[in-house]
Coordinates of C-alpha atoms in Angstrom, one line a residue:
X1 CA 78.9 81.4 92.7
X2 CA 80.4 81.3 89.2
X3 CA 83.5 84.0 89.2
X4 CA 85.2 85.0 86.1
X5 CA 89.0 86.1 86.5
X6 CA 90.8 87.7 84.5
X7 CA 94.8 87.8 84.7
X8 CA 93.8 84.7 87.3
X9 CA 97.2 83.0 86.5
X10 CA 99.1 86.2 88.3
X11 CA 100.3 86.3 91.7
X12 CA 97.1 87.7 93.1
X13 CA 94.7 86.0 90.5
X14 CA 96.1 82.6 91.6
X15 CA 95.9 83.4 95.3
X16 CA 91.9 84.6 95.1
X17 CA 91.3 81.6 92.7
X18 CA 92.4 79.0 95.0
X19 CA 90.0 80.6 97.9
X20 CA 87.2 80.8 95.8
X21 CA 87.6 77.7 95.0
X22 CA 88.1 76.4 98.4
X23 CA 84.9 77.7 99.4
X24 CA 83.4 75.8 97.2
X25 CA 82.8 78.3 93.9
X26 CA 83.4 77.6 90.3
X27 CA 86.3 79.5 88.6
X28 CA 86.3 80.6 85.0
X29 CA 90.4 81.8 85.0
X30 CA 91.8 84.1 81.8
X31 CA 94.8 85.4 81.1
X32 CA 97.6 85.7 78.4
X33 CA 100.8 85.0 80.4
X34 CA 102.5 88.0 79.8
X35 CA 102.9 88.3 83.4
X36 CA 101.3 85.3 84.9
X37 CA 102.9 82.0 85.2
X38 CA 101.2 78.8 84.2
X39 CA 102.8 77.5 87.5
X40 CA 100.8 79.5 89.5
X41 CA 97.8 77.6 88.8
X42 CA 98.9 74.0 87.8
X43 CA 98.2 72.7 91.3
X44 CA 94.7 73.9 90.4
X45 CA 94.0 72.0 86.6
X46 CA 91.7 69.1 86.6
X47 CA 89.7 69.9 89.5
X48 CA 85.8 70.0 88.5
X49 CA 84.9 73.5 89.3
X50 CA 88.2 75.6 87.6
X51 CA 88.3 76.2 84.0
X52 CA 90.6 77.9 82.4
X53 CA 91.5 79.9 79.0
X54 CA 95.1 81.0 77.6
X55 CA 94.3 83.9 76.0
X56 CA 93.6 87.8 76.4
X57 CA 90.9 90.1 77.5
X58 CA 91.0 91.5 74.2
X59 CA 90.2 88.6 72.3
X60 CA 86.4 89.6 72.4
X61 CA 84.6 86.2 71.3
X62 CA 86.5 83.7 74.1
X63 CA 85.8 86.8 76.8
X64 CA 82.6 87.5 76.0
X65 CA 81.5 83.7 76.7
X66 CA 83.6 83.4 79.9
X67 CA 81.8 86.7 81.2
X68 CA 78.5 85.3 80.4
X69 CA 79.5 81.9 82.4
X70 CA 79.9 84.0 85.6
X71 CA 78.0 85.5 88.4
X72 CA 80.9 87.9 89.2
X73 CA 84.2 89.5 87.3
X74 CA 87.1 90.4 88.8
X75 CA 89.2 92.6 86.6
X76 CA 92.9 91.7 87.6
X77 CA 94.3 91.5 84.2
X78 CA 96.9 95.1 83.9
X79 CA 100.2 96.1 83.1
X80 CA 101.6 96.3 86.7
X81 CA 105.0 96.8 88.4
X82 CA 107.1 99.7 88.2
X83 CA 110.1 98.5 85.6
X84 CA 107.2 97.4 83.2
X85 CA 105.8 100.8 82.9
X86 CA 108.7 102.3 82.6
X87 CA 109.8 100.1 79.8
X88 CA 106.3 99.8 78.3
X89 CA 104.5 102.8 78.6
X90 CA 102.3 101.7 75.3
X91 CA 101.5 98.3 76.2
X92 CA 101.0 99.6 79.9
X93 CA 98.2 102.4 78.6
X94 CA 96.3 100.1 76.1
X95 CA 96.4 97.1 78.3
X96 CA 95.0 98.8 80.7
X97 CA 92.6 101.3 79.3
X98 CA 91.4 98.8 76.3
X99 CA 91.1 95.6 78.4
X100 CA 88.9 97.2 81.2
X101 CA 86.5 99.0 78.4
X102 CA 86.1 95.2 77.3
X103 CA 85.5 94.0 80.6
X104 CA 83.2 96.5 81.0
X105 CA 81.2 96.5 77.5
X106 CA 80.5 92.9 77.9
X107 CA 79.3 92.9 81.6
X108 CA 76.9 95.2 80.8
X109 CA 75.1 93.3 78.4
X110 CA 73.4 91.3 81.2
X111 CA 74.7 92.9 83.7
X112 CA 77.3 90.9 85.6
X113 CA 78.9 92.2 88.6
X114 CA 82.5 93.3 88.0
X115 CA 85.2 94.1 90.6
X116 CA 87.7 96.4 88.8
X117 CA 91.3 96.0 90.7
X118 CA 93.1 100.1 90.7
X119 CA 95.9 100.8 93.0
X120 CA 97.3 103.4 95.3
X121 CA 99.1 104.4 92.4
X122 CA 96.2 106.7 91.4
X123 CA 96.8 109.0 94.5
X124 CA 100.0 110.2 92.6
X125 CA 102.1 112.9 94.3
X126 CA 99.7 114.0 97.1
X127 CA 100.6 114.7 100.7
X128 CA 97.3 113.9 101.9
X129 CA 98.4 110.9 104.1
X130 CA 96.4 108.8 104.8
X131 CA 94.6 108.5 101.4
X132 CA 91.4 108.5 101.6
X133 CA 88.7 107.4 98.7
X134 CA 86.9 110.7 97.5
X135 CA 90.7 112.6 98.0
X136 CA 92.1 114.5 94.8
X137 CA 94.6 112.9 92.6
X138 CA 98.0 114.6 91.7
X139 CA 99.7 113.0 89.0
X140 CA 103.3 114.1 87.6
X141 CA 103.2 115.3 84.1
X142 CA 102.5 113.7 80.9
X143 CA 106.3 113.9 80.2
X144 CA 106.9 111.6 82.7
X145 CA 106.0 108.1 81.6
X146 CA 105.9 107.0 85.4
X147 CA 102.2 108.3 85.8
X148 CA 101.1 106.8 82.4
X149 CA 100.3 103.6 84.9
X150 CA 98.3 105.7 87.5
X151 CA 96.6 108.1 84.8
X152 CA 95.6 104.7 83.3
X153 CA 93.9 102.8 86.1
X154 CA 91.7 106.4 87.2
X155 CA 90.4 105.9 83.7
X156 CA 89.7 102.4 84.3
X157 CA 87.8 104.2 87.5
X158 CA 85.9 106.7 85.8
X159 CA 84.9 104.4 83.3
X160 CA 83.5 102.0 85.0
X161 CA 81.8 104.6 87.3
X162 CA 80.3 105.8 84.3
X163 CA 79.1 102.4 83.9
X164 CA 77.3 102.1 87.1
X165 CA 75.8 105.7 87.2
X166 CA 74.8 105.8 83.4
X167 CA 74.2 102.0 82.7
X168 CA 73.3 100.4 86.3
X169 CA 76.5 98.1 86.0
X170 CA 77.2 96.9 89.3
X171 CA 80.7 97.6 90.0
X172 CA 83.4 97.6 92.9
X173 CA 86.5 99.6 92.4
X174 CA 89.6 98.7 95.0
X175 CA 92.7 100.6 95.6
X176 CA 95.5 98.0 96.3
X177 CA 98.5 99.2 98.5
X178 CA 101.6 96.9 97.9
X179 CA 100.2 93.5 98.2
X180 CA 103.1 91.0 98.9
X181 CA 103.4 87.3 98.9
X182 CA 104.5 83.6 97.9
X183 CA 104.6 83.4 93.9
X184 CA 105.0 87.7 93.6
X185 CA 108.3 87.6 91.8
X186 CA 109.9 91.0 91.6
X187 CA 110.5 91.4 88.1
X188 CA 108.8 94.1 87.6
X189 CA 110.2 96.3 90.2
X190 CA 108.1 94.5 93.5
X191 CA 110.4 95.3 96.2
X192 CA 110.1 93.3 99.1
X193 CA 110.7 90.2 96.4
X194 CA 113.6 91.9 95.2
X195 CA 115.2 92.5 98.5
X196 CA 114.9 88.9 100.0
X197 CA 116.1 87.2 96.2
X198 CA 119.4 89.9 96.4
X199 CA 119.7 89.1 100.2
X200 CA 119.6 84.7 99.8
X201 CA 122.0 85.6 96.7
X202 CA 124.4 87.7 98.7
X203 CA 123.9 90.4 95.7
X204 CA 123.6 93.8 96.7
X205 CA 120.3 94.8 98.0
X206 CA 119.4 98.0 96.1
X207 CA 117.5 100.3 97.2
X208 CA 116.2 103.5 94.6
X209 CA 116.5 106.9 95.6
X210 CA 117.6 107.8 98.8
X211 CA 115.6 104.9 100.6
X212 CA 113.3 107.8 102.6
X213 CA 110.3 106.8 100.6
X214 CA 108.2 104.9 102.7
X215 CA 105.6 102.4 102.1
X216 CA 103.0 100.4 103.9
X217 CA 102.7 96.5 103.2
X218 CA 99.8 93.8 103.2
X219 CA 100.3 90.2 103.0
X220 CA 97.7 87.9 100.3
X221 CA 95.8 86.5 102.2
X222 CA 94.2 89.3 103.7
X223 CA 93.8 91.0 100.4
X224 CA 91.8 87.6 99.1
X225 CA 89.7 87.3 102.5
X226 CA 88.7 90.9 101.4
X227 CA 88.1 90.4 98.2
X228 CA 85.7 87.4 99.0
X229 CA 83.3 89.5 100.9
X230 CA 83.5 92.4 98.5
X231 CA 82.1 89.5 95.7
X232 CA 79.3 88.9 97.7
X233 CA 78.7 92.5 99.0
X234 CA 76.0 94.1 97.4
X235 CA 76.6 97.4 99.4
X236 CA 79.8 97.9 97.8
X237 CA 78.0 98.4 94.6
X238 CA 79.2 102.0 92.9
X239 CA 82.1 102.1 95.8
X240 CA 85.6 102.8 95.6
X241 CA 88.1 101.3 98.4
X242 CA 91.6 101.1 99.7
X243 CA 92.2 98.1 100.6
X244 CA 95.9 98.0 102.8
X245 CA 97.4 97.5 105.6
X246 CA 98.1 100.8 107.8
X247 CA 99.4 99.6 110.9
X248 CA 103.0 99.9 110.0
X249 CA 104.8 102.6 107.3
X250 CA 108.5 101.8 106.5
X251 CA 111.1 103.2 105.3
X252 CA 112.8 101.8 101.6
X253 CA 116.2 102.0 103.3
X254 CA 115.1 100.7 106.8
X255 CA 113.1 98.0 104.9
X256 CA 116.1 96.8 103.6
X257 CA 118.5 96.0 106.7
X258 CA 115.1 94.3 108.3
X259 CA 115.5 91.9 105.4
X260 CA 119.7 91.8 105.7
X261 CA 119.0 91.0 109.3
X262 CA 116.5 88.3 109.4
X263 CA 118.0 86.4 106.4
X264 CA 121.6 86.8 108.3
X265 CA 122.8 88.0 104.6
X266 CA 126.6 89.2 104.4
X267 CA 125.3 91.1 101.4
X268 CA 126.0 95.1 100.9
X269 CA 122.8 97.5 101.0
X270 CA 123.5 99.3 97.9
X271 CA 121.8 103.3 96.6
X272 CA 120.9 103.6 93.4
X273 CA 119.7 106.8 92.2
X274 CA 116.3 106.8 90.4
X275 CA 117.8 108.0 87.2
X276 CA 119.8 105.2 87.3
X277 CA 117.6 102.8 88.4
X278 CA 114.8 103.7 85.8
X279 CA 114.5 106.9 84.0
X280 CA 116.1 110.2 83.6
X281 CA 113.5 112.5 85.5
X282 CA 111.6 109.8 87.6
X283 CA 109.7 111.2 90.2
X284 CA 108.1 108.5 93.2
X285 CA 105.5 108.8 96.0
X286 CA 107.5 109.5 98.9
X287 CA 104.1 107.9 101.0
X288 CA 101.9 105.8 101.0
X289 CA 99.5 105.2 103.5
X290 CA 95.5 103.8 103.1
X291 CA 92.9 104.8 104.8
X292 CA 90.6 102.2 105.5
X293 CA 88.0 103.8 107.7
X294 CA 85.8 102.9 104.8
X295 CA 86.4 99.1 103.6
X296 CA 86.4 98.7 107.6
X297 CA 82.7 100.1 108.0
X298 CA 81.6 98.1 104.9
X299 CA 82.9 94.5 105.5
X300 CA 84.4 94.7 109.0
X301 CA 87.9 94.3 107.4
X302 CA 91.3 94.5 109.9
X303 CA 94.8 93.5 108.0
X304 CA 96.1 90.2 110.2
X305 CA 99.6 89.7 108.9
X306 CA 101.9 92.6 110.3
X307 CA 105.4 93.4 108.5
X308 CA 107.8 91.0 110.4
X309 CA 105.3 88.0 109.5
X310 CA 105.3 89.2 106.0
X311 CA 108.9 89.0 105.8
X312 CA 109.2 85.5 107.4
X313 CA 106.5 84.0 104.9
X314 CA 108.4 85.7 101.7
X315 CA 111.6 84.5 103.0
X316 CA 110.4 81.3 103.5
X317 CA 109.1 80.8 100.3
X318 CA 112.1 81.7 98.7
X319 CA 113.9 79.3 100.5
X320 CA 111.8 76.7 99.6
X321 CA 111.5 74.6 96.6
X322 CA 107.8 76.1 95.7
X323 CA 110.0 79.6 94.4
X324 CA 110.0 79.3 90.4
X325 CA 112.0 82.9 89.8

């Protein structure tokens, strides 16, 4: 199989095009750097099957031959990470919106498959834990740059939707919940990153708000094994999934003495209040749970690496020499 990434030098990207190309596919890899690293995927250059362009999504002419190169597109390439939107709610909006109509456009001229990455982001402000697929959305208001970021991957959604039930496009929309893992550096607001960096520093570990907000965590490589069998799953066609991990929620606050505790740190847990931390105003999901009764019934999918493990991996990456932060 020939599979076209785009934003394929990010932490996820890299991480999915090392599998694929362990498997023995060929990689077509885009992607601008504006969040990516070209670190992430030097282990991969000069290897037969991975090519790879410096450049964006937008730039129609060198995107519009790498989709037509591949078999299969996945869509990675967005504005992600809380501090980023914040900061950028303009580039966040047109990155996002403009880059996926261009993925779109050009699949369709022949049809290519495309996997369009969205996030849990979308489910907003709903109390509707677990969250399933075909649940309603609540979003914050348009005052509040925070939900530009969600507001702008469920258009990414109902475009490409529109794509498959007007055009025939094949597409595959997935819901990531906080994916976490060696090369994700927490600059833009990733928190489990954040916490181990501050905690192997002996900084303060700060946590936002008042550290109730809970999450639930899943580790790369079950995200990529995932994302494998989605590629080659033509029942997934016109779908949207979570895909998580829901077999442990956590607490911000209680998240943050697990990672004081196993990297022995000395360092003070710290609350910083969101106003502070980001905007006046910002609102955050107080939950967020997947459900996966439906990724499960589609490719057998069960998330292997539970939260202590995840911690141990991250920790051990950043105390190794592979960490470039």
């Amino acid at each position: 199989m020939k599979v076209l990434i785009t934003g394929g030098a990010g932490f996820i990207g890299s991480h999915l095009v090392e599998a694929l190309l362990a498997r023995g596919d060929t990689v077509f890899l885009l992607d601008n750097l504006s969040t990516g690293s070209i670190d992430n995927i030097e282990p991969m250059k000069g290897r037969p099957r991975f090519h790879y362009a410096i450049d964006s999504v937008m730039n129609e002419p060198v995107t519009a031959e790498l989709v037509d190169r591949a078999d299969v597109v996945v869509h990675l390439a967005a504005a992600v990470g809380v501090r980023l939107i914040v900061e950028s709610p303009v580039n966040t909006i047109e990155t996002n919106v403009h880059g996926t109509e261009m993925v779109l456009k050009l699949a369709n001229k022949k049809k290519k498959k495309v996997l369009l990455a969205s996030t849990s982001e979308v489910y907003g402000k709903s109390d509707q834990v677990p969250f399933k697929e075909d649940a309603d959305l609540v979003l914050g208001p348009t005052s509040k740059g925070r939900w530009s970021y969600a507001c702008s991957k469920a258009i990414d959604e109902f475009l490409a939707l529109a794509y498959f039930k007007e055009k025939r496009l094949p597409v595959v929309i997935f819901r990531l919940f906080n994916t976490v893992g060696p090369r994700q550096t927490g600059r833009y607001g990733m928190v489990i990153p954040n916490f181990v960096k501050q905690a192997l520093m002996g900084h303060p570990i700060t946590v936002f708000g008042d550290g109730q907000q809970s999450r639930c965590f899943t580790y790369i490589s079950d995200v990529v094994g995932v994302l494998l069998k989605l590629a080659d799953q033509e029942a997934a066609v016109g779908q949207v999934l979570n895909i998580g991990n829901d077999r442990e929620e956590v607490g911000i606050l209680d998240l943050a003495r697990r990672v004081k505790a196993k990297t022995g740190s000395r360092s003070e847990i710290v609350m910083v209040p969101y106003d502070q931390a980001y905007e006046e105003g910002f609102e955050d999901m107080p939950r967020r749970v997947p459900d996966l009764g439906r990724i499960r019934a589609l490719t057998g999918y069960e998330p292997q690496v539970h939260l202590d493990e995840i911690l141990d991996r991250v920790i051990e990456y950043f105390t190794s020499d592979r960490a470039r932060v």
